[in-house]
Short mmCIF file of C-alpha atoms and ligand atoms in Angstrom, two decimals:
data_model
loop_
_atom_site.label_atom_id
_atom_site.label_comp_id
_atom_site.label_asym_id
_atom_site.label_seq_id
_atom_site.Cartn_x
_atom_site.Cartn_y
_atom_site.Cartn_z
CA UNK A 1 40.86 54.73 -1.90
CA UNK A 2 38.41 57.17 -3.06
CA UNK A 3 34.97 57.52 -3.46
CA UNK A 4 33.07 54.94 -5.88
CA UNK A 5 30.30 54.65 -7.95
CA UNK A 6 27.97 51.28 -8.22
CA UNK A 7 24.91 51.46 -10.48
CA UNK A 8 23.43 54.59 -8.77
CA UNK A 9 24.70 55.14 -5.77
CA UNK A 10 28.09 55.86 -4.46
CA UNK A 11 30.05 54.11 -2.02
CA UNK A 12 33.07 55.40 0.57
CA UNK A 13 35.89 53.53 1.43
CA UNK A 14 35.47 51.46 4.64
CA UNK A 15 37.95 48.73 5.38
CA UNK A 16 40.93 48.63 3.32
CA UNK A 17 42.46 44.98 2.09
CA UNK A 18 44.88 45.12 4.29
CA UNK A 19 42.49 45.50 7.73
CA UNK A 20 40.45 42.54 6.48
CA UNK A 21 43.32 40.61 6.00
CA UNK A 22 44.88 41.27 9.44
CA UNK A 23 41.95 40.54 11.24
CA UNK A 24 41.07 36.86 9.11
CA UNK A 25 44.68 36.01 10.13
CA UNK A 26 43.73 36.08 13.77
CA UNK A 27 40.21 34.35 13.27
CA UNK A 28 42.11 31.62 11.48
CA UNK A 29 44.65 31.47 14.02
CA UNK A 30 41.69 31.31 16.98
CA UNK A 31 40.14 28.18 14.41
CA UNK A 32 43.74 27.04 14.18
CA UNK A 33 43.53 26.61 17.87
CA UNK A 34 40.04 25.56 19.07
CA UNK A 35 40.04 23.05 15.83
CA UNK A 36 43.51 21.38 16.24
CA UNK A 37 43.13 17.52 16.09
CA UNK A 38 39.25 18.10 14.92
CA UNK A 39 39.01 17.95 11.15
CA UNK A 40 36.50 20.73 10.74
CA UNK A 41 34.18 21.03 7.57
CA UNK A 42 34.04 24.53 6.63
CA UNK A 43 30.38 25.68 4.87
CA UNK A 44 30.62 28.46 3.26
CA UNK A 45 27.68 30.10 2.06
CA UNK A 46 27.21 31.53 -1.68
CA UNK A 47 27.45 34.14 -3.15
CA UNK A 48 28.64 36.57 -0.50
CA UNK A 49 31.11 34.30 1.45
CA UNK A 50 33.05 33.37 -1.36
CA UNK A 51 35.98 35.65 -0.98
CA UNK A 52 35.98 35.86 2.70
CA UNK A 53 35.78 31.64 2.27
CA UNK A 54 38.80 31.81 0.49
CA UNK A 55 40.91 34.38 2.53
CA UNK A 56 39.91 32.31 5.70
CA UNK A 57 40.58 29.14 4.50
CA UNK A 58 43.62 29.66 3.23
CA UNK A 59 45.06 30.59 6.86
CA UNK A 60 43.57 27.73 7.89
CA UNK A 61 46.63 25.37 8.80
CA UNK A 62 44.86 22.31 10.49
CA UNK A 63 43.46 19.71 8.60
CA UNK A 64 40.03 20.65 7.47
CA UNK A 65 37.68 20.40 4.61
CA UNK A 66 35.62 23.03 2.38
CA UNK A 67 32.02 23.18 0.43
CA UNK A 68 29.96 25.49 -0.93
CA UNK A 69 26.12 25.85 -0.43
CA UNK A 70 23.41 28.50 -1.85
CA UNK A 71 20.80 29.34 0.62
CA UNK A 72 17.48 29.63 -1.44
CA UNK A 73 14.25 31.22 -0.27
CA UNK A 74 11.01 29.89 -1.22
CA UNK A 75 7.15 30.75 -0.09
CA UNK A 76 5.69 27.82 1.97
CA UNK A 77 2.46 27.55 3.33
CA UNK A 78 0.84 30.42 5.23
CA UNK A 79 1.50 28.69 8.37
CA UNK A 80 5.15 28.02 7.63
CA UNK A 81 5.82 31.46 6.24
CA UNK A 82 8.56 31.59 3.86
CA UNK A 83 11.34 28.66 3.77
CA UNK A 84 15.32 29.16 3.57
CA UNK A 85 16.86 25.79 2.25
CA UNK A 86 20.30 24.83 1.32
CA UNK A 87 21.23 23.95 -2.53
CA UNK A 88 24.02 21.60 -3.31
CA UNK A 89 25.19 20.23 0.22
CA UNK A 90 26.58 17.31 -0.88
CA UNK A 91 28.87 16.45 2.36
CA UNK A 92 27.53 14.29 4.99
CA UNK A 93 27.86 16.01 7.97
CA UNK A 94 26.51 13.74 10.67
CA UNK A 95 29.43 13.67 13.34
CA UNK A 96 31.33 16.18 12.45
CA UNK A 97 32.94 19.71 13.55
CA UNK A 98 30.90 22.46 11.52
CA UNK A 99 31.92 26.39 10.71
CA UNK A 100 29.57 27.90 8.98
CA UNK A 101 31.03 31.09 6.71
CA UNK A 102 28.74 33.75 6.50
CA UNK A 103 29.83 37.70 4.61
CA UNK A 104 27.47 39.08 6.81
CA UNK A 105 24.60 38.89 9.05
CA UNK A 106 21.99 41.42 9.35
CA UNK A 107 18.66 41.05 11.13
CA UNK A 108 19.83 37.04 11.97
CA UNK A 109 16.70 35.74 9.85
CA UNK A 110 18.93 33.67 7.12
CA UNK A 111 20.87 31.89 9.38
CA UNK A 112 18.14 31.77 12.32
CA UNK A 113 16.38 29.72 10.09
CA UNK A 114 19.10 27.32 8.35
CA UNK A 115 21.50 26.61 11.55
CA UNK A 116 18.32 24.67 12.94
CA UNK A 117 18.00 22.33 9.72
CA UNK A 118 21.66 21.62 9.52
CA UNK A 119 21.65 20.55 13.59
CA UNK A 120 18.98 18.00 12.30
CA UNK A 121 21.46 16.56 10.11
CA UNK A 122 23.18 15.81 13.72
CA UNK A 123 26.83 17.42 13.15
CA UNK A 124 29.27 17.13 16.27
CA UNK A 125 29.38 20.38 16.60
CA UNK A 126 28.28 23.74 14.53
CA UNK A 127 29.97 27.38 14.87
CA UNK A 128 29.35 30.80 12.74
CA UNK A 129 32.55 32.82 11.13
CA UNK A 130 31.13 36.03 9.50
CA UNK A 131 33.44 38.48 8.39
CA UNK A 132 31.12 41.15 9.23
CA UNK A 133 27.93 42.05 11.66
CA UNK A 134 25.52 44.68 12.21
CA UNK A 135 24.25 44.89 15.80
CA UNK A 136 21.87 47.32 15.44
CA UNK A 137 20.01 45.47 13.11
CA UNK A 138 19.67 42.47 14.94
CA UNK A 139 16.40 40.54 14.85
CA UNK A 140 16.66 37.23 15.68
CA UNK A 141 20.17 37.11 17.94
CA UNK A 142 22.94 34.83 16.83
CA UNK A 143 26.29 33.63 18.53
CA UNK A 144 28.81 34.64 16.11
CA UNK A 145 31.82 32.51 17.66
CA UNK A 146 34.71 34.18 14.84
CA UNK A 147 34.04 37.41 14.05
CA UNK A 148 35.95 39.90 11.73
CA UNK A 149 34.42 43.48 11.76
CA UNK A 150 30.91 44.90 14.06
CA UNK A 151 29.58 47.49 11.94
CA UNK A 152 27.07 50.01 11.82
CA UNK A 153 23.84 49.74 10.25
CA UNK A 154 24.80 50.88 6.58
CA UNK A 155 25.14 49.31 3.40
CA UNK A 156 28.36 48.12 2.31
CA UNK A 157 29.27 46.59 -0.89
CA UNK A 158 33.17 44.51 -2.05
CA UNK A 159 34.94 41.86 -0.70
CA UNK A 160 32.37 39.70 -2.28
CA UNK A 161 29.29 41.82 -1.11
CA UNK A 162 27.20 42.87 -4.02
CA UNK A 163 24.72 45.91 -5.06
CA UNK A 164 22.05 44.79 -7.20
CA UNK A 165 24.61 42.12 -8.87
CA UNK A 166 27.53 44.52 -8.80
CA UNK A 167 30.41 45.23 -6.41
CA UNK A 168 32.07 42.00 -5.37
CA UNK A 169 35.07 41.78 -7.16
CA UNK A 170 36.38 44.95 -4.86
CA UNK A 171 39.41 43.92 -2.64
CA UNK A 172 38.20 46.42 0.10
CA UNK A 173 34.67 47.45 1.66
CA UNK A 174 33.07 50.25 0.49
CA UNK A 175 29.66 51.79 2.87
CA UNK A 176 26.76 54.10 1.79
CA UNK A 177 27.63 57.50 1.49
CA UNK A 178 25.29 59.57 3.94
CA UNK A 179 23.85 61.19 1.37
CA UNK A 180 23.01 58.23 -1.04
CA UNK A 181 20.72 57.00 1.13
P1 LIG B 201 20.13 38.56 7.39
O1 LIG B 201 19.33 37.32 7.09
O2 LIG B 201 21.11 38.39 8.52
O3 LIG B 201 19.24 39.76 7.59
O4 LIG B 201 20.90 38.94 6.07
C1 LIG B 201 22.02 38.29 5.65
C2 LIG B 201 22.25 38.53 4.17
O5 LIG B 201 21.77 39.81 3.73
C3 LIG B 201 23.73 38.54 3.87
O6 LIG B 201 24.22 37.24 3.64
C4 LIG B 201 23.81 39.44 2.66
O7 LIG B 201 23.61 38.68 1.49
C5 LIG B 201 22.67 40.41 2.81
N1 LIG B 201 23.14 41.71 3.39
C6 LIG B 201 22.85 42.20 4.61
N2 LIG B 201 23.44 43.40 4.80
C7 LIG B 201 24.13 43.67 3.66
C8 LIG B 201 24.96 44.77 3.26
O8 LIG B 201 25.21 45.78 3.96
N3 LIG B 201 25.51 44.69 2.01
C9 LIG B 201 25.29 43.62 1.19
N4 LIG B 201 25.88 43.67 -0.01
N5 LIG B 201 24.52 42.56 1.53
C10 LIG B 201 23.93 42.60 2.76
#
């Protein structure tokens, strides 16, 4: 792995294909365990989590099931500030065992404000997988209950994480070179 160009800024290698894949293979084996007997409905969230989704769930050796949501954004009222609401979750989840599947969280803010409407759809149960986290920029504090990589506060694009539209068809995770920022 060398260094790597995306749009206008280049990128150094990170975590090869082979770390990632090591490490989903024991959070899949911890689901495995804590979700034997329980069904669990995977949500993974688009566009980020789709490979990650994939790897994951494919490890996954219990019975379980799979969608795909987008998170959209939208401007509410000055009192409500601005809105993050799912597109295209077609499952009803009332009852049941929830993972959420997340690329990456950041400051907390998407998922700080989603996990509460999804608990008032009344699921059994609701835990985060996110393949990657960044302490330092922590915001709004989340329990991540599977967890592949902490990270440092840098950019990092592959693996399904893009750069301005570009970058996720990369098997491994590329970060920032220090002096592209
Ligand atoms: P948060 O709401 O936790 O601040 O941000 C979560 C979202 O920001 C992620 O789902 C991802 O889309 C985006 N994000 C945060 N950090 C990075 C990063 O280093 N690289 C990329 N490609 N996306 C990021």
């Amino acid at each position: 792995m060398s260094i790597i160009r995306v749009h206008d800024k280049e990128f150094e290698p990170y975590l090869t294909a082979e770390e990632i894949n090591a490490r989903i293979r024991i959070i899949a084996a911890q689901i495995n365990a804590d979700y034997a007997g329980k069904k669990p409905l995977f949500i993974a969230i688009l566009n980020g989590a789709f490979m990650f989704a994939s790897d994951l769930f494919k490890e996954i050796t219990i019975d379980a099931e799979i969608c795909f949501i987008k998170l959209a954004s939208y401007k509410g009222t000055k009192s409500s500030g601005h809105v993050i609401t799912a597109i295209g979750l077609d499952m009803d989840i009332i009852g049941r065992e929830v993972i959420i599947v997340e690329d990456i969280v950041d400051t907390g803010k998407t998922l700080n404000e989603f996990l509460p409407q999804l608990q008032h759809q009344q699921p059994a149960s609701m835990s985060i997988a996110a393949l990657l986290h960044k302490p330092e920029a922590t915001v709004y504090p989340l329990k991540i209950d599977y967890l592949g990589f902490t990270i440092p506060n840098k950019f990092v694009v592959g693996y399904g994480l893009d750069y301005d539209g570009l970058g996720r068809n990369i098997r491994e995770l590329y970060r920032l070179c220090e002096q592209g920022n």
